[in-house]
XYZ file of C-alpha atoms in Angstrom:
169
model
C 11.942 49.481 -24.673
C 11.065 46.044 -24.183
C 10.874 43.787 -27.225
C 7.345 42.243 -27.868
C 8.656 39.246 -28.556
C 10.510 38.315 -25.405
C 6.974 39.704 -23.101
C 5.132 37.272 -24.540
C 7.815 34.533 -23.635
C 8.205 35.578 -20.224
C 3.872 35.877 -20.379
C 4.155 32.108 -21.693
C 6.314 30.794 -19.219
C 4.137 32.944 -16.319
C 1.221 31.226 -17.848
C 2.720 27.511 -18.075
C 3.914 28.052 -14.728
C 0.679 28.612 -13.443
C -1.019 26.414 -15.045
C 1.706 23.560 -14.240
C 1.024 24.094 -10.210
C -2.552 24.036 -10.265
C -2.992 20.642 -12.443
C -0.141 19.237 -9.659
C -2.540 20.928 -6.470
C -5.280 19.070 -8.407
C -3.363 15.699 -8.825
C -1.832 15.948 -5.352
C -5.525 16.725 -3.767
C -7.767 13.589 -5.970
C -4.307 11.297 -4.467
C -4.924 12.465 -0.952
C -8.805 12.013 -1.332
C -7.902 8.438 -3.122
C -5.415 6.971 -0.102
C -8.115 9.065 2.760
C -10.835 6.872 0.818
C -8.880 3.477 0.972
C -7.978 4.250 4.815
C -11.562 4.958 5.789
C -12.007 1.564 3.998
C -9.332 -0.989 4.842
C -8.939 0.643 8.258
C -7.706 -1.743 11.169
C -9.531 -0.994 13.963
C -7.952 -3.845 16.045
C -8.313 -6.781 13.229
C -6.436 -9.206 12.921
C -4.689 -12.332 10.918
C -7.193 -14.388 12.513
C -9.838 -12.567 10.024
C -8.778 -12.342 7.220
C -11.865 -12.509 4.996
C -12.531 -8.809 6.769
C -9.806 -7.375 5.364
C -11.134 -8.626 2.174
C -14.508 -7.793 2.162
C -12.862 -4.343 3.356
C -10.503 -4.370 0.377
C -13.699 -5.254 -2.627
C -15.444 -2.473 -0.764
C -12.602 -0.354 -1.967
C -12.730 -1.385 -5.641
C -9.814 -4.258 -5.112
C -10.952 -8.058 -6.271
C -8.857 -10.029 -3.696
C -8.113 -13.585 -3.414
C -7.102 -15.575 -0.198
C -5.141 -18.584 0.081
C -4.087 -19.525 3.408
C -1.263 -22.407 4.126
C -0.899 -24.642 7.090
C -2.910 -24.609 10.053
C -3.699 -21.023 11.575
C -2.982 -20.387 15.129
C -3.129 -17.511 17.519
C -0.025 -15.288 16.863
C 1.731 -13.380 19.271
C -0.806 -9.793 19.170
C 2.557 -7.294 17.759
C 2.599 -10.038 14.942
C -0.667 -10.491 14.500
C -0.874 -6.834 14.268
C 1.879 -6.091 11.861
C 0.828 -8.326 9.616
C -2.433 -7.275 9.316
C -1.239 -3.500 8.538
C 1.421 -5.200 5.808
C -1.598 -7.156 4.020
C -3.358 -3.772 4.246
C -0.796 -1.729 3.037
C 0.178 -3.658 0.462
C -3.650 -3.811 -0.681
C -3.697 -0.063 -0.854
C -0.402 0.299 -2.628
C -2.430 -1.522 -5.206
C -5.305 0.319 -5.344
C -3.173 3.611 -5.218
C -0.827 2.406 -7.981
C -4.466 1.258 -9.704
C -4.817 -2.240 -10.182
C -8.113 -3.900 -9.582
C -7.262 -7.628 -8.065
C -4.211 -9.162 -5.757
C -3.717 -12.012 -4.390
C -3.142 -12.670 -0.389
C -1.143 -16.190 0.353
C -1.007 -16.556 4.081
C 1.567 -19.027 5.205
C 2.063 -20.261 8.506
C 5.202 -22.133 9.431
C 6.303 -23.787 12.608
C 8.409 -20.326 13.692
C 7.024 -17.761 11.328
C 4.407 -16.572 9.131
C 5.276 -15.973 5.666
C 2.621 -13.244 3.805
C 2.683 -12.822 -0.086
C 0.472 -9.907 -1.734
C 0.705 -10.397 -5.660
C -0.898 -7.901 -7.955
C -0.363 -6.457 -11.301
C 1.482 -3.701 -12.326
C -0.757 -0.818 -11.667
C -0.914 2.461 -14.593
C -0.618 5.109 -11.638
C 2.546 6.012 -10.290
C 2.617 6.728 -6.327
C 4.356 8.921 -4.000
C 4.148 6.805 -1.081
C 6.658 4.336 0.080
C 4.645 1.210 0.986
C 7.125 -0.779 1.364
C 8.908 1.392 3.391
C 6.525 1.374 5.799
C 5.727 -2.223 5.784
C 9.596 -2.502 6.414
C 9.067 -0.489 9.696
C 6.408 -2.753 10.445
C 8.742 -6.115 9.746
C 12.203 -5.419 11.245
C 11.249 -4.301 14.996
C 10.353 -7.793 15.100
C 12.808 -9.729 13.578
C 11.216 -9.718 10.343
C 11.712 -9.368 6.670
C 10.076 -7.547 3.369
C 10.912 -8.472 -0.397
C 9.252 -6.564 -2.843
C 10.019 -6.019 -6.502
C 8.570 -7.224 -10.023
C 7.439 -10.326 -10.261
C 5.960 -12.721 -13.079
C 5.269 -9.828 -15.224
C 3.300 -7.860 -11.650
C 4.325 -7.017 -8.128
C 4.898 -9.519 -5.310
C 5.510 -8.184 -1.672
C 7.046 -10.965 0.650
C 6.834 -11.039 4.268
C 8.256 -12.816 6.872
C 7.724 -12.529 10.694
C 8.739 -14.751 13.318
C 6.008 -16.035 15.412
C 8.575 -16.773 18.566
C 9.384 -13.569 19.603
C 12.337 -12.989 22.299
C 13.258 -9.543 23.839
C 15.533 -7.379 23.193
């Protein structure tokens, strides 16, 4: 004979369980709809450096206050640069809107040899999943460059380097 006691533990626990994988299917599905929304948004569709004020127009559309600074004369980069760091300013963006901050800051620098890119933003109240900077880290090293990322001043600061003088390899 079962004790009364111990069913309605094990009817608890069945009940917490439950209960505990929906409100994660829930979280999990408003987080897909969330980075689906900020792709539709910031989406690259063959932008580039060049235009940056695009990408920022694209980002406010999103919910993110962004502000540009740009350093040193721009120039035509080569296009896999030009590319990559236009999906590293993007995906730095929408780690910030993911994580749930509501301004950053975009410092484009370019050097004689490189182009240096700094997204700033505060720490943001929501936890993520995703591995931006992993990603912008695949972006960086097939081309010889480099990502920094880490607290900063109190918020985040992602650091990018890419060489503009590419050789093969």
């Amino acid at each position: 004979m079962l004790n009364l006691g111990i069913l309605a533990i094990v009817i608890l626990l069945a009940t917490s369980t439950i209960i505990h994988r929906r409100k994660r299917r829930r979280t999990e599905e408003a987080e897909r709809l969330l980075v689906e929304r900020i792709n539709g948004v910031l989406g690259a569709d063959h932008r580039s450096l060049s235009d940056p004020m695009d990408l920022l127009q694209r980002s406010k559309q999103a919910g993110l206050t962004t502000r540009l600074h740009i350093q040193g004369p721009a120039r035509d980069l080569p296009r896999d640069v030009d590319l990559a760091g236009y999906r590293i300013v993007q995906e730095a963006l929408t780690s910030a809107l993911e994580h749930g901050t509501t301004s950053a800051t975009v410092m484009i620098s370019y050097h004689p040899s490189s182009i240096t890119l700094t997204i700033d933003s505060p720490i943001g109240v929501r936890p993520s999943r995703r591995s931006g900077v992993r990603l912008m880290r695949a972006r960086a090293t097939p081309l010889g460059g480099t990502v920094h990322a880490g607290p900063h001043m109190g918020g985040w600061r992602v650091t990018v380097r890419l060489p503009t003088e590419l050789t093969p390899q």
